[in-house]
Amino acid sequence: MHKDVEKILVSEEVIQHRVGVLAKKVLEKGEGNIMVVVLLKGALVFAADLFRRMPVMLDVECLNVSSYHGGLESSGEVKFLDACLPDFTGKRVIVVDDIYDTGLTMQSVCTKIAAEGAESVESCVLLAKDKKRDVDFEPDYIGFTIGDEFVIGYGLDYRGKYRNLPYIGVISQDAI
Ligand code: PRP
């Protein structure tokens, strides 16, 4: 275990099993016209594992959005950082993110993609925090529900670091 990790919340084995289950659930609803939209940077690792478990023809696009700006709490503002967006027309878009916290990121992105002409938009998150939210939105697929802790690993960062840990862990207070 990394020295800056207080405890492992979800092990590598448990993550990998759940990712397989989520991929299956997505494909159960249909296999055609899928476009996986990866929300950078946090969803990189999860999305790469997820779509490799979907043995169908699909598109992969990335969106560069940011709400935390490297800190511990959401800034409350979702920034779309790409100069232009992919063509979502006629696609069954699966938006993939690492964590659903305030819900602002996923809600903003899904609303935008729907307005851009997608056939349908679904959301898939590895982690969802168990907390009360202001947004009127629920992800379609959730890997694990966790408490309101600051977690790192498997794509999730603290100040840009720890994304390469293969498990989800709680950061130790000494590292903050
Ligand atoms: C994090 C995370 C989600 C979002 C979730 O992104 O990756 O996209 O915040 O929070 P919300 O539900 O409160 O909106 P961040 O802005 O830290 O960028 P990153 O993915 O590049 O780390």
JSON list of C-alpha atoms and ligand atoms in Angstrom, two decimals:
[
{"chain": "A", "resi": 1, "resn": "MET", "atom": "CA", "xyz": [0.00, 0.00, 0.00]},
{"chain": "A", "resi": 2, "resn": "HIS", "atom": "CA", "xyz": [1.25, 3.51, -0.80]},
{"chain": "A", "resi": 3, "resn": "LYS", "atom": "CA", "xyz": [2.47, 5.47, 2.25]},
{"chain": "A", "resi": 4, "resn": "ASP", "atom": "CA", "xyz": [-0.02, 8.28, 1.59]},
{"chain": "A", "resi": 5, "resn": "VAL", "atom": "CA", "xyz": [-2.98, 5.89, 1.68]},
{"chain": "A", "resi": 6, "resn": "GLU", "atom": "CA", "xyz": [-4.73, 5.50, 5.02]},
{"chain": "A", "resi": 7, "resn": "LYS", "atom": "CA", "xyz": [-6.79, 2.51, 3.94]},
{"chain": "A", "resi": 8, "resn": "ILE", "atom": "CA", "xyz": [-7.82, 0.68, 0.79]},
{"chain": "A", "resi": 9, "resn": "LEU", "atom": "CA", "xyz": [-11.52, 1.20, 0.16]},
{"chain": "A", "resi": 10, "resn": "VAL", "atom": "CA", "xyz": [-11.93, -0.93, -2.96]},
{"chain": "A", "resi": 11, "resn": "SER", "atom": "CA", "xyz": [-9.28, -3.44, -3.97]},
{"chain": "A", "resi": 12, "resn": "GLU", "atom": "CA", "xyz": [-8.02, -3.98, -7.49]},
{"chain": "A", "resi": 13, "resn": "GLU", "atom": "CA", "xyz": [-9.74, -7.38, -7.72]},
{"chain": "A", "resi": 14, "resn": "VAL", "atom": "CA", "xyz": [-13.10, -6.04, -6.57]},
{"chain": "A", "resi": 15, "resn": "ILE", "atom": "CA", "xyz": [-12.87, -3.10, -8.99]},
{"chain": "A", "resi": 16, "resn": "GLN", "atom": "CA", "xyz": [-12.06, -5.35, -11.93]},
{"chain": "A", "resi": 17, "resn": "HIS", "atom": "CA", "xyz": [-14.96, -7.68, -11.20]},
{"chain": "A", "resi": 18, "resn": "ARG", "atom": "CA", "xyz": [-17.42, -4.81, -10.90]},
{"chain": "A", "resi": 19, "resn": "VAL", "atom": "CA", "xyz": [-16.19, -3.17, -14.11]},
{"chain": "A", "resi": 20, "resn": "GLY", "atom": "CA", "xyz": [-17.04, -6.40, -15.93]},
{"chain": "A", "resi": 21, "resn": "VAL", "atom": "CA", "xyz": [-20.54, -6.38, -14.46]},
{"chain": "A", "resi": 22, "resn": "LEU", "atom": "CA", "xyz": [-21.08, -2.74, -15.49]},
{"chain": "A", "resi": 23, "resn": "ALA", "atom": "CA", "xyz": [-19.92, -3.42, -19.06]},
{"chain": "A", "resi": 24, "resn": "LYS", "atom": "CA", "xyz": [-22.39, -6.28, -19.28]},
{"chain": "A", "resi": 25, "resn": "LYS", "atom": "CA", "xyz": [-25.23, -4.10, -17.98]},
{"chain": "A", "resi": 26, "resn": "VAL", "atom": "CA", "xyz": [-24.50, -1.43, -20.61]},
{"chain": "A", "resi": 27, "resn": "LEU", "atom": "CA", "xyz": [-24.55, -4.00, -23.41]},
{"chain": "A", "resi": 28, "resn": "GLU", "atom": "CA", "xyz": [-27.72, -5.63, -22.11]},
{"chain": "A", "resi": 29, "resn": "LYS", "atom": "CA", "xyz": [-29.55, -2.45, -23.08]},
{"chain": "A", "resi": 30, "resn": "GLY", "atom": "CA", "xyz": [-28.25, -2.63, -26.63]},
{"chain": "A", "resi": 31, "resn": "GLU", "atom": "CA", "xyz": [-25.05, -2.99, -28.60]},
{"chain": "A", "resi": 32, "resn": "GLY", "atom": "CA", "xyz": [-25.52, -0.52, -31.44]},
{"chain": "A", "resi": 33, "resn": "ASN", "atom": "CA", "xyz": [-24.24, 3.01, -32.06]},
{"chain": "A", "resi": 34, "resn": "ILE", "atom": "CA", "xyz": [-22.42, 3.26, -28.75]},
{"chain": "A", "resi": 35, "resn": "MET", "atom": "CA", "xyz": [-20.14, 6.21, -28.15]},
{"chain": "A", "resi": 36, "resn": "VAL", "atom": "CA", "xyz": [-18.20, 6.10, -24.89]},
{"chain": "A", "resi": 37, "resn": "VAL", "atom": "CA", "xyz": [-17.38, 9.61, -23.70]},
{"chain": "A", "resi": 38, "resn": "VAL", "atom": "CA", "xyz": [-14.52, 9.68, -21.22]},
{"chain": "A", "resi": 39, "resn": "LEU", "atom": "CA", "xyz": [-14.39, 12.64, -18.86]},
{"chain": "A", "resi": 40, "resn": "LEU", "atom": "CA", "xyz": [-10.74, 13.56, -18.43]},
{"chain": "A", "resi": 41, "resn": "LYS", "atom": "CA", "xyz": [-8.74, 13.08, -16.57]},
{"chain": "A", "resi": 42, "resn": "GLY", "atom": "CA", "xyz": [-10.22, 11.08, -13.70]},
{"chain": "A", "resi": 43, "resn": "ALA", "atom": "CA", "xyz": [-12.21, 8.60, -15.80]},
{"chain": "A", "resi": 44, "resn": "LEU", "atom": "CA", "xyz": [-9.24, 7.56, -17.97]},
{"chain": "A", "resi": 45, "resn": "VAL", "atom": "CA", "xyz": [-8.40, 4.38, -16.10]},
{"chain": "A", "resi": 46, "resn": "PHE", "atom": "CA", "xyz": [-11.96, 3.23, -15.42]},
{"chain": "A", "resi": 47, "resn": "ALA", "atom": "CA", "xyz": [-13.15, 3.95, -18.96]},
{"chain": "A", "resi": 48, "resn": "ALA", "atom": "CA", "xyz": [-10.21, 2.11, -20.53]},
{"chain": "A", "resi": 49, "resn": "ASP", "atom": "CA", "xyz": [-11.03, -1.00, -18.51]},
{"chain": "A", "resi": 50, "resn": "LEU", "atom": "CA", "xyz": [-14.77, -0.61, -19.12]},
{"chain": "A", "resi": 51, "resn": "PHE", "atom": "CA", "xyz": [-14.76, -0.29, -22.89]},
{"chain": "A", "resi": 52, "resn": "ARG", "atom": "CA", "xyz": [-12.23, -3.08, -23.27]},
{"chain": "A", "resi": 53, "resn": "ARG", "atom": "CA", "xyz": [-14.85, -5.30, -21.71]},
{"chain": "A", "resi": 54, "resn": "MET", "atom": "CA", "xyz": [-17.38, -4.30, -24.35]},
{"chain": "A", "resi": 55, "resn": "PRO", "atom": "CA", "xyz": [-16.59, -6.46, -27.39]},
{"chain": "A", "resi": 56, "resn": "VAL", "atom": "CA", "xyz": [-18.72, -4.49, -29.88]},
{"chain": "A", "resi": 57, "resn": "MET", "atom": "CA", "xyz": [-18.08, -1.76, -32.46]},
{"chain": "A", "resi": 58, "resn": "LEU", "atom": "CA", "xyz": [-18.03, 1.53, -30.56]},
{"chain": "A", "resi": 59, "resn": "ASP", "atom": "CA", "xyz": [-16.59, 5.03, -30.66]},
{"chain": "A", "resi": 60, "resn": "VAL", "atom": "CA", "xyz": [-14.47, 6.53, -27.91]},
{"chain": "A", "resi": 61, "resn": "GLU", "atom": "CA", "xyz": [-14.26, 10.26, -27.36]},
{"chain": "A", "resi": 62, "resn": "CYS", "atom": "CA", "xyz": [-12.76, 12.28, -24.53]},
{"chain": "A", "resi": 63, "resn": "LEU", "atom": "CA", "xyz": [-14.03, 15.49, -23.00]},
{"chain": "A", "resi": 64, "resn": "ASN", "atom": "CA", "xyz": [-11.80, 17.72, -20.99]},
{"chain": "A", "resi": 65, "resn": "VAL", "atom": "CA", "xyz": [-13.92, 19.07, -18.16]},
{"chain": "A", "resi": 66, "resn": "SER", "atom": "CA", "xyz": [-12.89, 20.28, -14.76]},
{"chain": "A", "resi": 67, "resn": "SER", "atom": "CA", "xyz": [-14.70, 21.33, -11.63]},
{"chain": "A", "resi": 68, "resn": "TYR", "atom": "CA", "xyz": [-12.23, 20.66, -8.83]},
{"chain": "A", "resi": 69, "resn": "HIS", "atom": "CA", "xyz": [-9.28, 22.51, -10.34]},
{"chain": "A", "resi": 70, "resn": "GLY", "atom": "CA", "xyz": [-6.88, 20.31, -8.33]},
{"chain": "A", "resi": 71, "resn": "GLY", "atom": "CA", "xyz": [-8.32, 20.95, -4.87]},
{"chain": "A", "resi": 72, "resn": "LEU", "atom": "CA", "xyz": [-10.40, 19.02, -2.37]},
{"chain": "A", "resi": 73, "resn": "GLU", "atom": "CA", "xyz": [-13.82, 20.55, -3.02]},
{"chain": "A", "resi": 74, "resn": "SER", "atom": "CA", "xyz": [-15.89, 21.21, -6.12]},
{"chain": "A", "resi": 75, "resn": "SER", "atom": "CA", "xyz": [-15.61, 24.78, -7.36]},
{"chain": "A", "resi": 76, "resn": "GLY", "atom": "CA", "xyz": [-19.31, 24.62, -8.29]},
{"chain": "A", "resi": 77, "resn": "GLU", "atom": "CA", "xyz": [-18.50, 25.50, -11.87]},
{"chain": "A", "resi": 78, "resn": "VAL", "atom": "CA", "xyz": [-17.99, 22.97, -14.69]},
{"chain": "A", "resi": 79, "resn": "LYS", "atom": "CA", "xyz": [-15.57, 24.12, -17.35]},
{"chain": "A", "resi": 80, "resn": "PHE", "atom": "CA", "xyz": [-15.58, 22.62, -20.87]},
{"chain": "A", "resi": 81, "resn": "LEU", "atom": "CA", "xyz": [-11.97, 22.98, -21.91]},
{"chain": "A", "resi": 82, "resn": "ASP", "atom": "CA", "xyz": [-12.05, 21.53, -25.45]},
{"chain": "A", "resi": 83, "resn": "ALA", "atom": "CA", "xyz": [-12.07, 23.89, -28.42]},
{"chain": "A", "resi": 84, "resn": "CYS", "atom": "CA", "xyz": [-14.78, 21.82, -30.10]},
{"chain": "A", "resi": 85, "resn": "LEU", "atom": "CA", "xyz": [-17.02, 18.90, -29.21]},
{"chain": "A", "resi": 86, "resn": "PRO", "atom": "CA", "xyz": [-17.35, 15.52, -30.99]},
{"chain": "A", "resi": 87, "resn": "ASP", "atom": "CA", "xyz": [-20.34, 14.87, -33.26]},
{"chain": "A", "resi": 88, "resn": "PHE", "atom": "CA", "xyz": [-22.87, 13.10, -31.04]},
{"chain": "A", "resi": 89, "resn": "THR", "atom": "CA", "xyz": [-25.62, 12.94, -33.68]},
{"chain": "A", "resi": 90, "resn": "GLY", "atom": "CA", "xyz": [-27.49, 9.62, -33.63]},
{"chain": "A", "resi": 91, "resn": "LYS", "atom": "CA", "xyz": [-25.26, 8.10, -30.98]},
{"chain": "A", "resi": 92, "resn": "ARG", "atom": "CA", "xyz": [-26.12, 6.20, -27.84]},
{"chain": "A", "resi": 93, "resn": "VAL", "atom": "CA", "xyz": [-23.71, 8.12, -25.65]},
{"chain": "A", "resi": 94, "resn": "ILE", "atom": "CA", "xyz": [-22.37, 6.56, -22.46]},
{"chain": "A", "resi": 95, "resn": "VAL", "atom": "CA", "xyz": [-20.68, 9.27, -20.39]},
{"chain": "A", "resi": 96, "resn": "VAL", "atom": "CA", "xyz": [-18.08, 7.72, -18.10]},
{"chain": "A", "resi": 97, "resn": "ASP", "atom": "CA", "xyz": [-16.71, 9.38, -15.00]},
{"chain": "A", "resi": 98, "resn": "ASP", "atom": "CA", "xyz": [-14.70, 8.22, -12.03]},
{"chain": "A", "resi": 99, "resn": "ILE", "atom": "CA", "xyz": [-16.74, 9.79, -9.25]},
{"chain": "A", "resi": 100, "resn": "TYR", "atom": "CA", "xyz": [-20.16, 11.32, -8.75]},
{"chain": "A", "resi": 101, "resn": "ASP", "atom": "CA", "xyz": [-19.91, 13.83, -5.93]},
{"chain": "A", "resi": 102, "resn": "THR", "atom": "CA", "xyz": [-22.05, 16.99, -6.16]},
{"chain": "A", "resi": 103, "resn": "GLY", "atom": "CA", "xyz": [-23.36, 15.61, -9.48]},
{"chain": "A", "resi": 104, "resn": "LEU", "atom": "CA", "xyz": [-22.72, 18.90, -11.20]},
{"chain": "A", "resi": 105, "resn": "THR", "atom": "CA", "xyz": [-20.18, 17.56, -13.68]},
{"chain": "A", "resi": 106, "resn": "MET", "atom": "CA", "xyz": [-22.30, 14.64, -14.88]},
{"chain": "A", "resi": 107, "resn": "GLN", "atom": "CA", "xyz": [-25.49, 16.66, -15.03]},
{"chain": "A", "resi": 108, "resn": "SER", "atom": "CA", "xyz": [-23.84, 19.47, -17.01]},
{"chain": "A", "resi": 109, "resn": "VAL", "atom": "CA", "xyz": [-22.13, 17.11, -19.44]},
{"chain": "A", "resi": 110, "resn": "CYS", "atom": "CA", "xyz": [-25.21, 14.94, -20.07]},
{"chain": "A", "resi": 111, "resn": "THR", "atom": "CA", "xyz": [-27.41, 18.00, -20.59]},
{"chain": "A", "resi": 112, "resn": "LYS", "atom": "CA", "xyz": [-24.92, 19.42, -23.06]},
{"chain": "A", "resi": 113, "resn": "ILE", "atom": "CA", "xyz": [-24.55, 16.17, -25.03]},
{"chain": "A", "resi": 114, "resn": "ALA", "atom": "CA", "xyz": [-28.34, 15.70, -25.22]},
{"chain": "A", "resi": 115, "resn": "ALA", "atom": "CA", "xyz": [-28.66, 19.25, -26.57]},
{"chain": "A", "resi": 116, "resn": "GLU", "atom": "CA", "xyz": [-25.98, 18.47, -29.17]},
{"chain": "A", "resi": 117, "resn": "GLY", "atom": "CA", "xyz": [-28.19, 15.84, -30.84]},
{"chain": "A", "resi": 118, "resn": "ALA", "atom": "CA", "xyz": [-27.31, 12.51, -29.24]},
{"chain": "A", "resi": 119, "resn": "GLU", "atom": "CA", "xyz": [-29.90, 9.77, -29.74]},
{"chain": "A", "resi": 120, "resn": "SER", "atom": "CA", "xyz": [-29.69, 9.02, -26.01]},
{"chain": "A", "resi": 121, "resn": "VAL", "atom": "CA", "xyz": [-27.38, 9.77, -23.13]},
{"chain": "A", "resi": 122, "resn": "GLU", "atom": "CA", "xyz": [-26.55, 7.46, -20.23]},
{"chain": "A", "resi": 123, "resn": "SER", "atom": "CA", "xyz": [-24.13, 8.02, -17.40]},
{"chain": "A", "resi": 124, "resn": "CYS", "atom": "CA", "xyz": [-21.78, 5.52, -15.83]},
{"chain": "A", "resi": 125, "resn": "VAL", "atom": "CA", "xyz": [-19.69, 6.27, -12.74]},
{"chain": "A", "resi": 126, "resn": "LEU", "atom": "CA", "xyz": [-17.32, 4.05, -10.85]},
{"chain": "A", "resi": 127, "resn": "LEU", "atom": "CA", "xyz": [-18.02, 5.71, -7.51]},
{"chain": "A", "resi": 128, "resn": "ALA", "atom": "CA", "xyz": [-20.99, 7.66, -6.16]},
{"chain": "A", "resi": 129, "resn": "LYS", "atom": "CA", "xyz": [-20.82, 9.42, -2.84]},
{"chain": "A", "resi": 130, "resn": "ASP", "atom": "CA", "xyz": [-23.69, 8.65, -0.51]},
{"chain": "A", "resi": 131, "resn": "LYS", "atom": "CA", "xyz": [-24.84, 12.19, 0.22]},
{"chain": "A", "resi": 132, "resn": "LYS", "atom": "CA", "xyz": [-27.63, 14.64, -0.34]},
{"chain": "A", "resi": 133, "resn": "ARG", "atom": "CA", "xyz": [-27.30, 16.57, -3.60]},
{"chain": "A", "resi": 134, "resn": "ASP", "atom": "CA", "xyz": [-28.81, 19.70, -5.04]},
{"chain": "A", "resi": 135, "resn": "VAL", "atom": "CA", "xyz": [-28.91, 18.35, -8.58]},
{"chain": "A", "resi": 136, "resn": "ASP", "atom": "CA", "xyz": [-31.97, 16.53, -9.95]},
{"chain": "A", "resi": 137, "resn": "PHE", "atom": "CA", "xyz": [-30.02, 13.72, -11.59]},
{"chain": "A", "resi": 138, "resn": "GLU", "atom": "CA", "xyz": [-29.01, 10.10, -10.94]},
{"chain": "A", "resi": 139, "resn": "PRO", "atom": "CA", "xyz": [-26.35, 8.11, -12.83]},
{"chain": "A", "resi": 140, "resn": "ASP", "atom": "CA", "xyz": [-27.66, 5.13, -14.83]},
{"chain": "A", "resi": 141, "resn": "TYR", "atom": "CA", "xyz": [-24.81, 2.85, -13.77]},
{"chain": "A", "resi": 142, "resn": "ILE", "atom": "CA", "xyz": [-22.92, 3.03, -10.47]},
{"chain": "A", "resi": 143, "resn": "GLY", "atom": "CA", "xyz": [-19.94, 0.85, -9.57]},
{"chain": "A", "resi": 144, "resn": "PHE", "atom": "CA", "xyz": [-19.76, 1.46, -5.83]},
{"chain": "A", "resi": 145, "resn": "THR", "atom": "CA", "xyz": [-21.43, 3.80, -3.37]},
{"chain": "A", "resi": 146, "resn": "ILE", "atom": "CA", "xyz": [-18.97, 5.26, -0.88]},
{"chain": "A", "resi": 147, "resn": "GLY", "atom": "CA", "xyz": [-19.05, 7.63, 2.07]},
{"chain": "A", "resi": 148, "resn": "ASP", "atom": "CA", "xyz": [-18.16, 11.29, 1.85]},
{"chain": "A", "resi": 149, "resn": "GLU", "atom": "CA", "xyz": [-14.40, 10.68, 1.99]},
{"chain": "A", "resi": 150, "resn": "PHE", "atom": "CA", "xyz": [-11.64, 12.02, -0.22]},
{"chain": "A", "resi": 151, "resn": "VAL", "atom": "CA", "xyz": [-10.46, 9.09, -2.29]},
{"chain": "A", "resi": 152, "resn": "ILE", "atom": "CA", "xyz": [-7.52, 8.58, -4.61]},
{"chain": "A", "resi": 153, "resn": "GLY", "atom": "CA", "xyz": [-6.31, 5.95, -7.05]},
{"chain": "A", "resi": 154, "resn": "TYR", "atom": "CA", "xyz": [-7.65, 4.20, -10.17]},
{"chain": "A", "resi": 155, "resn": "GLY", "atom": "CA", "xyz": [-7.76, 7.55, -11.95]},
{"chain": "A", "resi": 156, "resn": "LEU", "atom": "CA", "xyz": [-8.64, 9.74, -8.98]},
{"chain": "A", "resi": 157, "resn": "ASP", "atom": "CA", "xyz": [-6.09, 12.32, -7.95]},
{"chain": "A", "resi": 158, "resn": "TYR", "atom": "CA", "xyz": [-5.06, 14.68, -5.24]},
{"chain": "A", "resi": 159, "resn": "ARG", "atom": "CA", "xyz": [-3.25, 17.63, -6.77]},
{"chain": "A", "resi": 160, "resn": "GLY", "atom": "CA", "xyz": [-2.62, 15.61, -9.93]},
{"chain": "A", "resi": 161, "resn": "LYS", "atom": "CA", "xyz": [-0.99, 12.64, -8.19]},
{"chain": "A", "resi": 162, "resn": "TYR", "atom": "CA", "xyz": [-1.99, 9.04, -7.26]},
{"chain": "A", "resi": 163, "resn": "ARG", "atom": "CA", "xyz": [-4.05, 8.38, -10.41]},
{"chain": "A", "resi": 164, "resn": "ASN", "atom": "CA", "xyz": [-1.86, 5.33, -11.14]},
{"chain": "A", "resi": 165, "resn": "LEU", "atom": "CA", "xyz": [-2.67, 3.42, -7.94]},
{"chain": "A", "resi": 166, "resn": "PRO", "atom": "CA", "xyz": [-4.53, 0.25, -9.00]},
{"chain": "A", "resi": 167, "resn": "TYR", "atom": "CA", "xyz": [-7.00, 0.46, -6.08]},
{"chain": "A", "resi": 168, "resn": "ILE", "atom": "CA", "xyz": [-9.26, 3.11, -4.53]},
{"chain": "A", "resi": 169, "resn": "GLY", "atom": "CA", "xyz": [-7.90, 4.38, -1.24]},
{"chain": "A", "resi": 170, "resn": "VAL", "atom": "CA", "xyz": [-8.56, 7.04, 1.36]},
{"chain": "A", "resi": 171, "resn": "ILE", "atom": "CA", "xyz": [-5.79, 9.61, 1.46]},
{"chain": "A", "resi": 172, "resn": "SER", "atom": "CA", "xyz": [-4.02, 9.95, 4.79]},
{"chain": "A", "resi": 173, "resn": "GLN", "atom": "CA", "xyz": [-4.29, 13.28, 6.60]},
{"chain": "A", "resi": 174, "resn": "ASP", "atom": "CA", "xyz": [-0.48, 13.59, 6.58]},
{"chain": "A", "resi": 175, "resn": "ALA", "atom": "CA", "xyz": [-0.49, 13.71, 2.78]},
{"chain": "A", "resi": 176, "resn": "ILE", "atom": "CA", "xyz": [-2.89, 16.66, 2.59]},
{"chain": "B", "resi": 1, "resn": "PRP", "atom": "C1", "xyz": [-13.64, 15.32, -10.61]},
{"chain": "B", "resi": 1, "resn": "PRP", "atom": "C2", "xyz": [-14.08, 13.95, -11.06]},
{"chain": "B", "resi": 1, "resn": "PRP", "atom": "C3", "xyz": [-15.45, 14.21, -11.67]},
{"chain": "B", "resi": 1, "resn": "PRP", "atom": "C4", "xyz": [-15.96, 15.39, -10.89]},
{"chain": "B", "resi": 1, "resn": "PRP", "atom": "C5", "xyz": [-17.01, 14.90, -9.92]},
{"chain": "B", "resi": 1, "resn": "PRP", "atom": "O1", "xyz": [-13.04, 15.99, -11.67]},
{"chain": "B", "resi": 1, "resn": "PRP", "atom": "O2", "xyz": [-13.19, 13.39, -11.97]},
{"chain": "B", "resi": 1, "resn": "PRP", "atom": "O3", "xyz": [-15.35, 14.55, -13.03]},
{"chain": "B", "resi": 1, "resn": "PRP", "atom": "O4", "xyz": [-14.84, 15.97, -10.22]},
{"chain": "B", "resi": 1, "resn": "PRP", "atom": "O5", "xyz": [-17.44, 15.91, -9.07]},
{"chain": "B", "resi": 1, "resn": "PRP", "atom": "P1", "xyz": [-18.91, 16.51, -9.06]},
{"chain": "B", "resi": 1, "resn": "PRP", "atom": "O6", "xyz": [-19.88, 15.37, -9.07]},
{"chain": "B", "resi": 1, "resn": "PRP", "atom": "O7", "xyz": [-18.92, 17.25, -7.75]},
{"chain": "B", "resi": 1, "resn": "PRP", "atom": "O8", "xyz": [-19.05, 17.43, -10.22]},
{"chain": "B", "resi": 1, "resn": "PRP", "atom": "P2", "xyz": [-11.90, 17.12, -11.52]},
{"chain": "B", "resi": 1, "resn": "PRP", "atom": "O9", "xyz": [-12.49, 18.46, -11.75]},
{"chain": "B", "resi": 1, "resn": "PRP", "atom": "O10", "xyz": [-11.17, 16.92, -10.23]},
{"chain": "B", "resi": 1, "resn": "PRP", "atom": "O11", "xyz": [-10.96, 16.80, -12.73]},
{"chain": "B", "resi": 1, "resn": "PRP", "atom": "P3", "xyz": [-10.10, 15.48, -13.04]},
{"chain": "B", "resi": 1, "resn": "PRP", "atom": "O12", "xyz": [-11.08, 14.43, -13.50]},
{"chain": "B", "resi": 1, "resn": "PRP", "atom": "O13", "xyz": [-9.17, 15.91, -14.13]},
{"chain": "B", "resi": 1, "resn": "PRP", "atom": "O14", "xyz": [-9.37, 15.06, -11.79]}
]
